[in-house]
Coordinates of C-alpha atoms in Angstrom, one line a residue:
Y783 CA 198.2 -25.2 214.3
P784 CA 194.9 -27.0 214.6
V785 CA 191.8 -24.8 214.9
G786 CA 189.6 -25.5 217.8
T787 CA 186.6 -24.1 219.6
P788 CA 187.2 -20.6 221.1
V789 CA 187.9 -20.3 224.8
L790 CA 185.1 -18.3 226.4
F791 CA 185.2 -16.1 229.5
Q792 CA 184.2 -17.7 232.8
D793 CA 181.1 -16.8 234.8
G794 CA 181.8 -13.8 237.0
E795 CA 184.4 -12.2 234.8
L796 CA 184.1 -8.5 234.0
V797 CA 184.8 -7.7 230.4
T798 CA 184.7 -4.9 227.9
S799 CA 186.0 -4.4 224.4
T800 CA 188.3 -1.9 222.8
T801 CA 185.4 -0.4 220.9
D802 CA 182.6 -0.7 223.5
R803 CA 182.0 1.6 226.5
S804 CA 179.8 -1.0 228.3
I805 CA 181.1 -3.2 231.0
Y806 CA 179.7 -6.7 231.1
I807 CA 179.6 -9.5 233.6
I808 CA 179.7 -13.0 232.2
S809 CA 176.8 -15.0 233.7
H810 CA 175.7 -18.5 232.4
G811 CA 177.8 -17.9 229.3
E812 CA 176.1 -14.6 228.4
K813 CA 177.5 -11.1 228.6
R814 CA 175.2 -9.0 230.8
P815 CA 175.7 -5.3 230.6
I816 CA 176.0 -3.5 233.9
A817 CA 173.4 -0.7 233.8
S818 CA 175.4 2.1 235.3
R819 CA 178.6 3.1 237.2
D820 CA 176.5 3.3 240.3
V821 CA 175.3 -0.3 239.9
F822 CA 178.9 -1.4 239.3
D823 CA 180.1 0.3 242.5
R824 CA 177.1 -0.9 244.6
L825 CA 177.7 -4.5 243.6
G826 CA 181.3 -4.1 244.9
F827 CA 183.1 -4.7 241.6
K828 CA 186.6 -3.3 241.1
W829 CA 187.6 -1.4 238.0
R830 CA 191.0 -3.0 238.0
N831 CA 189.3 -6.4 237.4
I832 CA 187.9 -5.6 234.0
V833 CA 189.4 -7.6 231.2
V834 CA 189.7 -5.6 227.9
T835 CA 189.3 -7.8 224.8
S836 CA 188.6 -7.5 221.1
P837 CA 185.0 -6.9 219.9
R838 CA 185.2 -10.3 218.0
I839 CA 186.0 -12.2 221.2
L840 CA 183.3 -10.3 223.2
D841 CA 180.7 -11.1 220.5
L842 CA 181.3 -14.8 221.1
H843 CA 179.0 -14.4 224.1
P844 CA 175.3 -13.7 223.5
T845 CA 174.0 -10.6 225.2
G846 CA 171.8 -11.2 228.2
E847 CA 169.6 -9.0 230.4
P848 CA 171.2 -5.9 231.9
V849 CA 172.3 -6.0 235.5
T850 CA 170.4 -3.3 237.4
A851 CA 170.0 -2.3 241.0
E852 CA 166.7 -4.4 241.1
S853 CA 168.3 -7.4 239.3
N854 CA 171.5 -7.7 241.2
E855 CA 171.7 -11.4 240.7
T856 CA 174.7 -11.8 238.4
S857 CA 175.3 -15.5 238.3

């Protein structure tokens, strides 16, 4: 099989890895950690929508600024 460029997550997707306790939202190609469970819930996210992936795939996305109650702009 030919090797190509990796397929990245789309903006707005919630992701975590099998070895990471943080939940991230993809925004402008970056993974932005969600600061707390409270922030996650206040932004209306659903736990069932989190995609669990490998650390290797998650690391394809650079880490951006955390999403906090004050910085609730996620995309």
